[in-house]
PQR file with spaces between the fields and no chain letter, atoms N, CA, C, O and H, PARSE charges and radii, in Angstrom:
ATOM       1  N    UNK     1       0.830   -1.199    0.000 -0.4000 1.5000
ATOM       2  CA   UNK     1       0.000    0.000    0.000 -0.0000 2.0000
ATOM       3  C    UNK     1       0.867    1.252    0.000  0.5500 1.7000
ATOM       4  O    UNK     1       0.724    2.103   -0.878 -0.5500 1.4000
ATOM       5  N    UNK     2       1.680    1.362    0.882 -0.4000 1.5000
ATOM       6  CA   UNK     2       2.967    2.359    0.810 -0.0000 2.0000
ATOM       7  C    UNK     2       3.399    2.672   -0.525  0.5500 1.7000
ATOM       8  O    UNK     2       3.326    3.817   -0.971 -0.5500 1.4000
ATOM       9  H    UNK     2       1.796    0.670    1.595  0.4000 1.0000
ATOM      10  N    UNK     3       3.883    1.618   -1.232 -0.4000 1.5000
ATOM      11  CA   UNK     3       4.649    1.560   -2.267 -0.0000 2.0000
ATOM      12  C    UNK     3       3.622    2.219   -3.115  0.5500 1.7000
ATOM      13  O    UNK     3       4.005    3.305   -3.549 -0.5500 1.4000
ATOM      14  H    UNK     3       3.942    0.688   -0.870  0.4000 1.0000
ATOM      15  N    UNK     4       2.177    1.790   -3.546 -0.4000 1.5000
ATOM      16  CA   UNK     4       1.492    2.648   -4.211 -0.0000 2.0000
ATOM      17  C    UNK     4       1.268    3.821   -4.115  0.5500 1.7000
ATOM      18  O    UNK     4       1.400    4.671   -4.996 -0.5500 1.4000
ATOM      19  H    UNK     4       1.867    0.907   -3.193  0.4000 1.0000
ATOM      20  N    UNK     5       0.774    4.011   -2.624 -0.4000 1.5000
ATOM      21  CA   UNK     5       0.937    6.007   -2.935 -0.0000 2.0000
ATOM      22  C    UNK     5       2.488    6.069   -2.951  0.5500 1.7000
ATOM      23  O    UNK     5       2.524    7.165   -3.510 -0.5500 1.4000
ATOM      24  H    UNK     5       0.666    3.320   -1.909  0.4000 1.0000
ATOM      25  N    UNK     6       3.730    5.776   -2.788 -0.4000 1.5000
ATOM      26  CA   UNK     6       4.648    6.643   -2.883 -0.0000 2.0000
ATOM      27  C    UNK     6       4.827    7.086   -4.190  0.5500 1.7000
ATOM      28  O    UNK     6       5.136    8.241   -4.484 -0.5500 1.4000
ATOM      29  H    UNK     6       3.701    4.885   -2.333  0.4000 1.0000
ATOM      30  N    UNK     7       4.483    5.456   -5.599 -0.4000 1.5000
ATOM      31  CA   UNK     7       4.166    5.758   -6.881 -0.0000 2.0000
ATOM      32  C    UNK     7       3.174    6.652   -7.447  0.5500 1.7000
ATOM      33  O    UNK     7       3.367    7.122   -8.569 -0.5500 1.4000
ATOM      34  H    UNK     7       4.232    4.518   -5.359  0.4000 1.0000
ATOM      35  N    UNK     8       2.040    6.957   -6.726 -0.4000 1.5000
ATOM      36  CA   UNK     8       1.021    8.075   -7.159 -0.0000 2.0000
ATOM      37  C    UNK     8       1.874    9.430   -6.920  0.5500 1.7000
ATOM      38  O    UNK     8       2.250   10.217   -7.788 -0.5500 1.4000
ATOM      39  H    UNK     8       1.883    6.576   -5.815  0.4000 1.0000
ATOM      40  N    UNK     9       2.099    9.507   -5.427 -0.4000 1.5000
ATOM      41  CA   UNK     9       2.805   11.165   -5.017 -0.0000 2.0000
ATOM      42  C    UNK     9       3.979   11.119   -5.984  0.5500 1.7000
ATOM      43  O    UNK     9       4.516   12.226   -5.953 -0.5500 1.4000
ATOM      44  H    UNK     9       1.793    8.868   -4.721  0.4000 1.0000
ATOM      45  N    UNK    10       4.560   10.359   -6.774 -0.4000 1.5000
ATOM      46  CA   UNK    10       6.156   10.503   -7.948 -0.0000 2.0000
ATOM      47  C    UNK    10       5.217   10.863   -8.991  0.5500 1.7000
ATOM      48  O    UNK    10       5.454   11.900   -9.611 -0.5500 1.4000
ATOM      49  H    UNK    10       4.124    9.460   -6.799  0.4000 1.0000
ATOM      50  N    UNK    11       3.970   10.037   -9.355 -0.4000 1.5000
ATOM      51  CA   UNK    11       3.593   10.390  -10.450 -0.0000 2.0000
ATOM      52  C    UNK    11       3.299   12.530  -10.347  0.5500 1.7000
ATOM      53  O    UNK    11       3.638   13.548  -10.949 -0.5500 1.4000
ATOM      54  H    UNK    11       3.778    9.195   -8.851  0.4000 1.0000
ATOM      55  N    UNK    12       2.688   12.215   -9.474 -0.4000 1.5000
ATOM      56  CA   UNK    12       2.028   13.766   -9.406 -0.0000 2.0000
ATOM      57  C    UNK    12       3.361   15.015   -9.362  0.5500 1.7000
ATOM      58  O    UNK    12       3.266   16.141   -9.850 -0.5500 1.4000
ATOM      59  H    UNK    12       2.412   11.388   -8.984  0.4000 1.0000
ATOM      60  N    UNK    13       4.360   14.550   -8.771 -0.4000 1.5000
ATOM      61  CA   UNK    13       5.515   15.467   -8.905 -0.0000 2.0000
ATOM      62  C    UNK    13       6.554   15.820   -9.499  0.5500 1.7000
ATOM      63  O    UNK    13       7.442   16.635   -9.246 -0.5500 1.4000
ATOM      64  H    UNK    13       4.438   13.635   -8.375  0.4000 1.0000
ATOM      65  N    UNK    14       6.174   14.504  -11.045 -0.4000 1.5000
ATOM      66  CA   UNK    14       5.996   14.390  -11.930 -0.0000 2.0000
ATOM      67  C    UNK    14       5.179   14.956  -13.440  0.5500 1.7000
ATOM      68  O    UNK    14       5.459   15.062  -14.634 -0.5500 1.4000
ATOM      69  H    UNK    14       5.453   13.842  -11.251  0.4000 1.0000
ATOM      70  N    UNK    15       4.233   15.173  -12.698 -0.4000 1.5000
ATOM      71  CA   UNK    15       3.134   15.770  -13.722 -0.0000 2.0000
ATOM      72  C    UNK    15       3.307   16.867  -13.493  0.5500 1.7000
ATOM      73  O    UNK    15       3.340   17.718  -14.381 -0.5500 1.4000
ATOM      74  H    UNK    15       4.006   15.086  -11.728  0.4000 1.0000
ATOM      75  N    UNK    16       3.531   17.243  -11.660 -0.4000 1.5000
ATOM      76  CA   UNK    16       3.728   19.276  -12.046 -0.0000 2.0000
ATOM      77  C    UNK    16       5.161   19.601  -12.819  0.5500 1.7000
ATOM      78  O    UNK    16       5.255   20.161  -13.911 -0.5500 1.4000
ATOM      79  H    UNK    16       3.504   16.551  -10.939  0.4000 1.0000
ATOM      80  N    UNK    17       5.832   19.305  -12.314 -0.4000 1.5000
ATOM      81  CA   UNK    17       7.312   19.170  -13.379 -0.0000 2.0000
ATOM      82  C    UNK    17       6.982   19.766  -14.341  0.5500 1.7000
ATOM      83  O    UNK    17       7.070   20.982  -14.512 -0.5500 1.4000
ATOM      84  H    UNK    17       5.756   18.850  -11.427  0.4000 1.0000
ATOM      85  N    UNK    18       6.375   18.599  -15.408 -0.4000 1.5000
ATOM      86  CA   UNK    18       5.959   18.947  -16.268 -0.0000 2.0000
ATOM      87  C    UNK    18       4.887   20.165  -17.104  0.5500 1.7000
ATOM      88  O    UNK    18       4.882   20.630  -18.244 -0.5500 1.4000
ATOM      89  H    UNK    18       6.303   17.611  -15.269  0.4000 1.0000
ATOM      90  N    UNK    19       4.165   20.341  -16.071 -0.4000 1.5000
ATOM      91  CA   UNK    19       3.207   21.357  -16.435 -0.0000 2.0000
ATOM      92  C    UNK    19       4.032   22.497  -15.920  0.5500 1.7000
ATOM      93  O    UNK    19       4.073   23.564  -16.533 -0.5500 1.4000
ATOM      94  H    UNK    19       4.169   19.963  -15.145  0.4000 1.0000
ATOM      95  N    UNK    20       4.709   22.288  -14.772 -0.4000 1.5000
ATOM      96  CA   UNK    20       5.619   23.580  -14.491 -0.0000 2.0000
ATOM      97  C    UNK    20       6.313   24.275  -15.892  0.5500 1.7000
ATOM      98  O    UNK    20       5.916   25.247  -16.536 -0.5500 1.4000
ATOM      99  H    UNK    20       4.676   21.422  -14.274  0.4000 1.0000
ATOM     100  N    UNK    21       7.737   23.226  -16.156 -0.4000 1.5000
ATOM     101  CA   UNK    21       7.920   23.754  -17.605 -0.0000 2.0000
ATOM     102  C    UNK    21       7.379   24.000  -18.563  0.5500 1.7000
ATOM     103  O    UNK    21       7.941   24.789  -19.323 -0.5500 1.4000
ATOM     104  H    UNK    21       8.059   22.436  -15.633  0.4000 1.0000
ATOM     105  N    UNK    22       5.854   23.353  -19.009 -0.4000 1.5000
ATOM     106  CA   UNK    22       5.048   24.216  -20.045 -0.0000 2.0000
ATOM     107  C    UNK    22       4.411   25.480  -19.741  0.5500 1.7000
ATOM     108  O    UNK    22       3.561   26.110  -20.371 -0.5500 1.4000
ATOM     109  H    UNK    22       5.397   22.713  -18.392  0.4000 1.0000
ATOM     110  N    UNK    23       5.012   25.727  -18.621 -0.4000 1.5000
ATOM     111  CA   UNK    23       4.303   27.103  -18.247 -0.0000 2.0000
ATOM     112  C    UNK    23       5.677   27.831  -18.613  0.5500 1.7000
ATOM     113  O    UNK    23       5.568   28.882  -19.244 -0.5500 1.4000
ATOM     114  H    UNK    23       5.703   25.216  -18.110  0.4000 1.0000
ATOM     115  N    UNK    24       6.534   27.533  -18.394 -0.4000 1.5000
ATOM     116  CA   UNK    24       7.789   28.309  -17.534 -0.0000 2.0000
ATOM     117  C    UNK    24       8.244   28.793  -19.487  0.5500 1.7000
ATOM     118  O    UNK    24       8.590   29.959  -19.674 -0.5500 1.4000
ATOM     119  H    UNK    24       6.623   26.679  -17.882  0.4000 1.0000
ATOM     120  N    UNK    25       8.175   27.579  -21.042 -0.4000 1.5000
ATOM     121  CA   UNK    25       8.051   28.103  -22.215 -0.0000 2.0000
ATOM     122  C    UNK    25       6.605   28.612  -22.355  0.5500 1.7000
ATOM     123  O    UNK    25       6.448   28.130  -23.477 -0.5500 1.4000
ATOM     124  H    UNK    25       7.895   26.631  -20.890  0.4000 1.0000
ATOM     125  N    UNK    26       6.116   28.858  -22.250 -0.4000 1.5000
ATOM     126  CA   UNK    26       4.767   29.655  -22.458 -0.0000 2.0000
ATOM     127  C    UNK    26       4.709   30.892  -22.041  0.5500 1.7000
ATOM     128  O    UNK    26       3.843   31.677  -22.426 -0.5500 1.4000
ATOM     129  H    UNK    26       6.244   29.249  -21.338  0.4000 1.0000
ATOM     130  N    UNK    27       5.956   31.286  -20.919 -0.4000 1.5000
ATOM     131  CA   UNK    27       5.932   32.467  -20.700 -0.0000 2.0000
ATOM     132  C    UNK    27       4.758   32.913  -19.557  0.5500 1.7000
ATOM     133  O    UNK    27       4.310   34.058  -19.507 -0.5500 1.4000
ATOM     134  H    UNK    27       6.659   30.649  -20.606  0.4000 1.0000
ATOM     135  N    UNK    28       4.383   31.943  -18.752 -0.4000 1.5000
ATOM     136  CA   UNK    28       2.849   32.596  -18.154 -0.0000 2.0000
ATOM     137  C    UNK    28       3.113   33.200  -17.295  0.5500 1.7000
ATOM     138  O    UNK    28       2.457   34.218  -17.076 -0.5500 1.4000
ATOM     139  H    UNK    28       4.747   31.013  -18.793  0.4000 1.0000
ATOM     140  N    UNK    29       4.155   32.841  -16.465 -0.4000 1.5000
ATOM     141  CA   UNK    29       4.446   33.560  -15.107 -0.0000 2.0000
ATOM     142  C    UNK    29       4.211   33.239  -13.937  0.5500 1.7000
ATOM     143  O    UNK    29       4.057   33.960  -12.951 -0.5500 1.4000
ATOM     144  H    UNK    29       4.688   32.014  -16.643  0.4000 1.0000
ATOM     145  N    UNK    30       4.178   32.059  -14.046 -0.4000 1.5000
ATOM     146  CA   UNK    30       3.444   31.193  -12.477 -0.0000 2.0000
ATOM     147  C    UNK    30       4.467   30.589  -11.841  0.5500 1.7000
ATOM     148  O    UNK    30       5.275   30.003  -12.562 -0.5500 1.4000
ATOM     149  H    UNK    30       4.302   31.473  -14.847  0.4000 1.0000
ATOM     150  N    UNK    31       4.647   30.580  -10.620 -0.4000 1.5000
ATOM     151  CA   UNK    31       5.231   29.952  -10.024 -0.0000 2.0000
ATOM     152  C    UNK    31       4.798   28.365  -10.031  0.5500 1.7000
ATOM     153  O    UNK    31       4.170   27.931  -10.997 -0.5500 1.4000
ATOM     154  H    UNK    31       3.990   31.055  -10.034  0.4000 1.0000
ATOM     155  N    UNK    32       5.104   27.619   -9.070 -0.4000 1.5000
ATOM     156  CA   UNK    32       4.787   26.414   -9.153 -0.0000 2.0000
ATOM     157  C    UNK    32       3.888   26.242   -8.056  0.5500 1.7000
ATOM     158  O    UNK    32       3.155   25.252   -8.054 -0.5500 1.4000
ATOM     159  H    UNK    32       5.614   27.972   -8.286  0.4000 1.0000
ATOM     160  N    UNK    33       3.823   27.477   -6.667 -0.4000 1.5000
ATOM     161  CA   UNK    33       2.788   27.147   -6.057 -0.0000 2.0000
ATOM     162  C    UNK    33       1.041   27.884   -7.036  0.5500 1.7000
ATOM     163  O    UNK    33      -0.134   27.519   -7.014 -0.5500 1.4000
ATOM     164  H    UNK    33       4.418   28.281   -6.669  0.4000 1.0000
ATOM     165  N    UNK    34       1.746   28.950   -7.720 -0.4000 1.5000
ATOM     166  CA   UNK    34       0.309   29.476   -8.506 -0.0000 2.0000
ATOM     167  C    UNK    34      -0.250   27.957   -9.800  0.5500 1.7000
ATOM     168  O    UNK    34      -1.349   27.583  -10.209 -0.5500 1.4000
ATOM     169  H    UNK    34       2.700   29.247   -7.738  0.4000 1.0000
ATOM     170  N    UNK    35       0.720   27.642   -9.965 -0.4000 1.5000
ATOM     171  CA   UNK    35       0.244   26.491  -11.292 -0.0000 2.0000
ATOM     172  C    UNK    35      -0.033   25.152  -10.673  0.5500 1.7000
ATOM     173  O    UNK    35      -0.441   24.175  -11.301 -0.5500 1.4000
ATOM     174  H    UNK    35       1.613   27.946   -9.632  0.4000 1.0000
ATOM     175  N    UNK    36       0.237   25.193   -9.321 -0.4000 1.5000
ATOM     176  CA   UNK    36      -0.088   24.208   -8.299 -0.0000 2.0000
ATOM     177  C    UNK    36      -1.894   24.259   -7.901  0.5500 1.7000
ATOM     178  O    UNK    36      -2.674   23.323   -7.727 -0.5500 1.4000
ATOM     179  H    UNK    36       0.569   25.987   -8.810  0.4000 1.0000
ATOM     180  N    UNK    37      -2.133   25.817   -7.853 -0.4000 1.5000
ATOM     181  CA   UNK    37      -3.429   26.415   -6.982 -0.0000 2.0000
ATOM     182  C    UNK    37      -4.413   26.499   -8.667  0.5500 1.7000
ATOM     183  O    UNK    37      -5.632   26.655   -8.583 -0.5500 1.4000
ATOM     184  H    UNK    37      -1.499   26.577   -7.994  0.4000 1.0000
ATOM     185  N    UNK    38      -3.930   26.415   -9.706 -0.4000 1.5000
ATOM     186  CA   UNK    38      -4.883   26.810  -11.085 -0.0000 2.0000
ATOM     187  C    UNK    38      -5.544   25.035  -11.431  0.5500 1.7000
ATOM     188  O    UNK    38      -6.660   24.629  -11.757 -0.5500 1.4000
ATOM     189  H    UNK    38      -2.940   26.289   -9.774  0.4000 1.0000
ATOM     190  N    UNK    39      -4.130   24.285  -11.142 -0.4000 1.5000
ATOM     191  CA   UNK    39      -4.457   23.172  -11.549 -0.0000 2.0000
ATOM     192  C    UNK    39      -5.306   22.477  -10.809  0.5500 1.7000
ATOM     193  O    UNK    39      -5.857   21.498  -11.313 -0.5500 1.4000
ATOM     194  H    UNK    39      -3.224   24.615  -10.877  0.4000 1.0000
ATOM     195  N    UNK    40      -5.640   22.946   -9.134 -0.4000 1.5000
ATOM     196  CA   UNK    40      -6.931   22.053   -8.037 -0.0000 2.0000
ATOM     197  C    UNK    40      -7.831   22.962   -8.793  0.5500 1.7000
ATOM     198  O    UNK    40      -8.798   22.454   -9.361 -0.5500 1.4000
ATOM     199  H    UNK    40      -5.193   23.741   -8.724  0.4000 1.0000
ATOM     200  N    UNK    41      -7.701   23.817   -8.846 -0.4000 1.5000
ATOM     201  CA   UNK    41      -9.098   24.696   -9.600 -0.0000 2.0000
ATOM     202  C    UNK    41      -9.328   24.253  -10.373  0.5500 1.7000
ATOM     203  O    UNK    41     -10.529   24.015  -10.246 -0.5500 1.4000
ATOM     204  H    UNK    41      -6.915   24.230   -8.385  0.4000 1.0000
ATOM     205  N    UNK    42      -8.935   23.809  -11.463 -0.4000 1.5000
ATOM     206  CA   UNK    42      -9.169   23.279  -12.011 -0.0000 2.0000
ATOM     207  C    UNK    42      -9.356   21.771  -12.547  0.5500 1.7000
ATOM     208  O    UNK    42      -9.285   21.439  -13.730 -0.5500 1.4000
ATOM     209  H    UNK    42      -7.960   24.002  -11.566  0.4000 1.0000
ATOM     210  N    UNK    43      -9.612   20.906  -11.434 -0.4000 1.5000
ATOM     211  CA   UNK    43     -10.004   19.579  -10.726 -0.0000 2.0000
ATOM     212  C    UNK    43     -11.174   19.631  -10.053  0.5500 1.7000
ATOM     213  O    UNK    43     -11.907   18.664   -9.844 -0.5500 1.4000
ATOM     214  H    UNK    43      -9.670   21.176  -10.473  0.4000 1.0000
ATOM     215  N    UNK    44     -11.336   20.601   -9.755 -0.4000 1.5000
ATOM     216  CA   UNK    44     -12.840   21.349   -9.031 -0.0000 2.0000
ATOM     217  C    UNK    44     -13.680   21.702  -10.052  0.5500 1.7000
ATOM     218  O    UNK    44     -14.899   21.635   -9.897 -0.5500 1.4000
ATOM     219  H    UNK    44     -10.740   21.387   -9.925  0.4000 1.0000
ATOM     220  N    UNK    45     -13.214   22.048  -11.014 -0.4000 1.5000
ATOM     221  CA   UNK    45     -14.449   22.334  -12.048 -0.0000 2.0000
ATOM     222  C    UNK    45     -14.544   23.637  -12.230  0.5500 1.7000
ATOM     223  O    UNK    45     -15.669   24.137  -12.270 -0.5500 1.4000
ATOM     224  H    UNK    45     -12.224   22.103  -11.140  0.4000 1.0000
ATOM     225  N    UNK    46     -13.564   24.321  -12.354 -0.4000 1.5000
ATOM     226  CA   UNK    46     -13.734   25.530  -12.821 -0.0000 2.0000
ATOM     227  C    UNK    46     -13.101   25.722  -14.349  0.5500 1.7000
ATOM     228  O    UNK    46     -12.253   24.988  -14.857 -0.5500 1.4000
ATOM     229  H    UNK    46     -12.651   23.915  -12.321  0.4000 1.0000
ATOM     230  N    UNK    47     -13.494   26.463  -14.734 -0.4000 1.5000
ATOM     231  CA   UNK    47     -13.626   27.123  -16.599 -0.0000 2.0000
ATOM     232  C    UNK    47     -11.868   27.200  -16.567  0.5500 1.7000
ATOM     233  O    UNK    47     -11.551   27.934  -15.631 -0.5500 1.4000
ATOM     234  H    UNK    47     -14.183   27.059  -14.321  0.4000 1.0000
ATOM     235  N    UNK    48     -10.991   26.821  -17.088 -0.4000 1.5000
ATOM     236  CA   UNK    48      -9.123   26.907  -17.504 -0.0000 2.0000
ATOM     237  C    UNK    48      -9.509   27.953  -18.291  0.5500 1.7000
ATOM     238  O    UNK    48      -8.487   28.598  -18.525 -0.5500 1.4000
ATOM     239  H    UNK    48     -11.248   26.224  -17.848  0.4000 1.0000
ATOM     240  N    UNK    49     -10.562   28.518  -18.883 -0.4000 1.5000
ATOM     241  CA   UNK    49     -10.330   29.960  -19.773 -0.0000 2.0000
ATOM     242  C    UNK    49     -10.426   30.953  -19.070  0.5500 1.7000
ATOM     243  O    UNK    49      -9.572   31.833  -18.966 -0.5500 1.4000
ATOM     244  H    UNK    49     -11.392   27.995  -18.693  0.4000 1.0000
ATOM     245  N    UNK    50     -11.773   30.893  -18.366 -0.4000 1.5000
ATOM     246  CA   UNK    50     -12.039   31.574  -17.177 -0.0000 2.0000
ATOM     247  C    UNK    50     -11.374   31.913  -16.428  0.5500 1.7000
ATOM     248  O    UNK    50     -11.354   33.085  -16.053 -0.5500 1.4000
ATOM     249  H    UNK    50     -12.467   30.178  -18.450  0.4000 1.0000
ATOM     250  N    UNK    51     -10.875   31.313  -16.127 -0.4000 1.5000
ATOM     251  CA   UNK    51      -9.485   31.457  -14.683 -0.0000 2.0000
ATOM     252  C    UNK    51      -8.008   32.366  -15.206  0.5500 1.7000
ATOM     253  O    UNK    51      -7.301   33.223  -14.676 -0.5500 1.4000
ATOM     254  H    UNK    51     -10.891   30.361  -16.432  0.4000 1.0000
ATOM     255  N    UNK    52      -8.010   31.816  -16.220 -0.4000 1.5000
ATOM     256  CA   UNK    52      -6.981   32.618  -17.455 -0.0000 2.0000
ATOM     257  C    UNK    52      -7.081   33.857  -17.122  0.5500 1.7000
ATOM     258  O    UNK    52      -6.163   34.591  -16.755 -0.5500 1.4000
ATOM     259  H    UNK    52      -8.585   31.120  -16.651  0.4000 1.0000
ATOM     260  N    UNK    53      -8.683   34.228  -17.295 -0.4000 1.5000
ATOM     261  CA   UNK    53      -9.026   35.842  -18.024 -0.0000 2.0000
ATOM     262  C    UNK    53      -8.890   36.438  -16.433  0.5500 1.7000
ATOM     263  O    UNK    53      -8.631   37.611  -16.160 -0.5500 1.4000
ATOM     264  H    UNK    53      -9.429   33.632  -17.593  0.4000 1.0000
ATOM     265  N    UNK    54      -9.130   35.336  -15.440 -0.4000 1.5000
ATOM     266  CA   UNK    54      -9.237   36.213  -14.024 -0.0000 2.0000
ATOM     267  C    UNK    54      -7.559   36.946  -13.858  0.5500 1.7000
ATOM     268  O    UNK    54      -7.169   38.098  -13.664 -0.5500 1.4000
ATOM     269  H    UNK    54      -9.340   34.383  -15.661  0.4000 1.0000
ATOM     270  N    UNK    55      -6.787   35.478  -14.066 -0.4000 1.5000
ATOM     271  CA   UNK    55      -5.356   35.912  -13.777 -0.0000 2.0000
ATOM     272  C    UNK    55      -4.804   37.406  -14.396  0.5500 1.7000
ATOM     273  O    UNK    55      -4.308   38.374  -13.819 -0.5500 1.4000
ATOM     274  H    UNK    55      -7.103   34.543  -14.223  0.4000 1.0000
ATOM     275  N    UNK    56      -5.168   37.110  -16.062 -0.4000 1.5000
ATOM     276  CA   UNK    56      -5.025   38.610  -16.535 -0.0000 2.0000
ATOM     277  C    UNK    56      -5.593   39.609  -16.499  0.5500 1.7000
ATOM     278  O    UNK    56      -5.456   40.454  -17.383 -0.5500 1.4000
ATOM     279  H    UNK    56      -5.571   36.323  -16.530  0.4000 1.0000
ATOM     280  N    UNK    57      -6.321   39.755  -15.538 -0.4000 1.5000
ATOM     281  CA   UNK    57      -7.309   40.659  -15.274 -0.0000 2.0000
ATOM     282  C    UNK    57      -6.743   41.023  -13.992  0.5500 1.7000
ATOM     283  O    UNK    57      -6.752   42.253  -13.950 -0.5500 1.4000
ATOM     284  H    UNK    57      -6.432   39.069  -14.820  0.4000 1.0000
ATOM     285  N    UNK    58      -6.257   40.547  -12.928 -0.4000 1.5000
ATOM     286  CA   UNK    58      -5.459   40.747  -11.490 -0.0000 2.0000
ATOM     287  C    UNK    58      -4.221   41.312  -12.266  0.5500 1.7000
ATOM     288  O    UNK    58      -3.825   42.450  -12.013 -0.5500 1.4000
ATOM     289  H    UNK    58      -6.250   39.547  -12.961  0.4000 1.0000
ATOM     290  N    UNK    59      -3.615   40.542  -13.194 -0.4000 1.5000
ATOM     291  CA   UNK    59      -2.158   40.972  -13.218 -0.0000 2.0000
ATOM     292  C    UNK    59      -2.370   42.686  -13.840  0.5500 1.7000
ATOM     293  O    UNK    59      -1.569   43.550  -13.484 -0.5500 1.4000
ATOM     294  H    UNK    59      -3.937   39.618  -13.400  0.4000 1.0000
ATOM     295  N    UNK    60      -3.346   42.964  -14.636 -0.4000 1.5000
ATOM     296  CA   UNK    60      -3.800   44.229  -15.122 -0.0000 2.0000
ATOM     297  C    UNK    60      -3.883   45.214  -13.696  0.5500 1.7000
ATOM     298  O    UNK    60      -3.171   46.186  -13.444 -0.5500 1.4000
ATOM     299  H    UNK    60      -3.997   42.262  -14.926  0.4000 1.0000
ATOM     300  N    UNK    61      -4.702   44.784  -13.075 -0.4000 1.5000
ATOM     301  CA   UNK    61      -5.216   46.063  -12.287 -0.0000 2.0000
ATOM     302  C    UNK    61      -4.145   45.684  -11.283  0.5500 1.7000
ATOM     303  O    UNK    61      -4.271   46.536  -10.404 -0.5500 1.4000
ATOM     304  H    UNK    61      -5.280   43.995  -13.279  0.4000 1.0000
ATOM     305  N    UNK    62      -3.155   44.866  -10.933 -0.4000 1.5000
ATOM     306  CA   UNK    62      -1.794   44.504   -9.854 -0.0000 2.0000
ATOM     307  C    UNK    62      -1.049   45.961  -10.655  0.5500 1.7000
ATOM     308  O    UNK    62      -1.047   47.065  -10.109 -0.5500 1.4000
ATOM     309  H    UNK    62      -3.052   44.174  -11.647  0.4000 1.0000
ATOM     310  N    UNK    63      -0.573   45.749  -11.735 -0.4000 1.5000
ATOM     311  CA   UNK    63       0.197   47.030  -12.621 -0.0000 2.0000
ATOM     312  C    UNK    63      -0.309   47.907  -12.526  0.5500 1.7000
ATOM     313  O    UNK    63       0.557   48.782  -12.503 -0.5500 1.4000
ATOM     314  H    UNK    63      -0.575   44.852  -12.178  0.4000 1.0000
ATOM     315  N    UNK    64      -1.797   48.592  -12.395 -0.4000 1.5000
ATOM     316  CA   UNK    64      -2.180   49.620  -12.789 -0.0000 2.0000
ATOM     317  C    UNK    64      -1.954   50.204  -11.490  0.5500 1.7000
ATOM     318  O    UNK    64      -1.448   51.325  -11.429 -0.5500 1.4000
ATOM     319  H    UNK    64      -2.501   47.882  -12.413  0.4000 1.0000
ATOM     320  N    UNK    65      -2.260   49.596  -10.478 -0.4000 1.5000
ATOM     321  CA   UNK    65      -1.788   50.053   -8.627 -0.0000 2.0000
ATOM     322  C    UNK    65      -0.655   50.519   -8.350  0.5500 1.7000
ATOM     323  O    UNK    65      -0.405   51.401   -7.529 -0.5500 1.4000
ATOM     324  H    UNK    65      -2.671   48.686  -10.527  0.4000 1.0000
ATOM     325  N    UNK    66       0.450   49.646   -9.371 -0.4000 1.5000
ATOM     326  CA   UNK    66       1.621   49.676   -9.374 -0.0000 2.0000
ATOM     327  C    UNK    66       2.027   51.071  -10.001  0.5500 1.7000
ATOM     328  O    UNK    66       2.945   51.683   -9.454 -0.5500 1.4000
ATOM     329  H    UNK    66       0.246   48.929  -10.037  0.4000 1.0000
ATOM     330  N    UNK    67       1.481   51.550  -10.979 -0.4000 1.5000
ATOM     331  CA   UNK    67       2.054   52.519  -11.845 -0.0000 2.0000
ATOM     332  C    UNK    67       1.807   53.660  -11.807  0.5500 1.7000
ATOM     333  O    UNK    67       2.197   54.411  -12.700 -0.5500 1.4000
ATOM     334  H    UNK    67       0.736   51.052  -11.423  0.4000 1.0000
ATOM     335  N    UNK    68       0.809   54.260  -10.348 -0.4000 1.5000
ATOM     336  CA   UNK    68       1.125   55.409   -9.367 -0.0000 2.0000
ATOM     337  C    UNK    68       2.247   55.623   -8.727  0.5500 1.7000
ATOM     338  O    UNK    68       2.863   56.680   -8.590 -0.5500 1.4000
ATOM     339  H    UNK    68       0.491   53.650   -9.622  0.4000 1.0000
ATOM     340  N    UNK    69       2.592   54.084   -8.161 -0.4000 1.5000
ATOM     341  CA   UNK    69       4.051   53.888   -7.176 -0.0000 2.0000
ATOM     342  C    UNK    69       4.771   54.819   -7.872  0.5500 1.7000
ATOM     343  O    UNK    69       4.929   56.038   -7.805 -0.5500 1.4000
ATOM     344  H    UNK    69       2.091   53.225   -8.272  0.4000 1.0000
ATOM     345  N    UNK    70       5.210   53.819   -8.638 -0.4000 1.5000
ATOM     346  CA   UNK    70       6.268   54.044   -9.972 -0.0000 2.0000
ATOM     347  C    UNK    70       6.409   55.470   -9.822  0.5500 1.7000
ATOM     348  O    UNK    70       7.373   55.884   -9.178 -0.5500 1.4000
ATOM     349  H    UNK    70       5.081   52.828   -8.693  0.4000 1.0000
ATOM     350  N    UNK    71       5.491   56.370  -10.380 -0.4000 1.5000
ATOM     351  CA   UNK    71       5.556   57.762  -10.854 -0.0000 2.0000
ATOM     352  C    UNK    71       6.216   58.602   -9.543  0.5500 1.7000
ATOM     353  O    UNK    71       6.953   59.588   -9.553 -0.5500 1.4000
ATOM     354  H    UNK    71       4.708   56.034  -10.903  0.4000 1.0000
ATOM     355  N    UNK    72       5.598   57.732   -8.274 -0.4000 1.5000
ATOM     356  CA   UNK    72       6.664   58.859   -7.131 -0.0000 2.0000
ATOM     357  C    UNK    72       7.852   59.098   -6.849  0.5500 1.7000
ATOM     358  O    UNK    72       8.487   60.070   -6.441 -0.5500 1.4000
ATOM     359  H    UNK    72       5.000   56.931   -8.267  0.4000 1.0000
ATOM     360  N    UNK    73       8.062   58.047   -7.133 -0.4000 1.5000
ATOM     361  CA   UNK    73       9.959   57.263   -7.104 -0.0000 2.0000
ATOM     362  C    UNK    73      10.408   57.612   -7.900  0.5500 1.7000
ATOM     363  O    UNK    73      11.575   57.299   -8.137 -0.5500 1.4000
ATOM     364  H    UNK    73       7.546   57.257   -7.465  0.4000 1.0000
């Protein structure tokens, strides 16, 4: 029984690996705990486009907060 989950938890740290680096050429910008937190979301049943448009939609208005800073400095 051990031996099987230790083979499930390799598979899975395994699979982020992998999805890590298709993120990491894709350019998205996720860490591995954010592509960690998109991918249960998306095991839960939420929209992968949807969630997309949320991310770029935070990273938009994250910059736009940002780009008052900016101007004082």
């Amino acid at each position: 029984m051990a031996s099987a989950s230790s083979a499930n938890l390799n598979a899975v740290r395994e699979t982020m690996d992998v999805l890590l680096e298709i993120s990491r050429l894709l350019n998205t910008g996720l860490d591995m705990e954010s592509l960690s937190i998109c991918v249960r979301l998306c095991e839960q049943g939420i929209n992968p486009e949807a969630l997309s448009s949320v991310i770029k939609e935070l990273r938009k208005a994250s910059e736009t907060l940002k780009a008052p800073e900016n101007c004082t400095n």
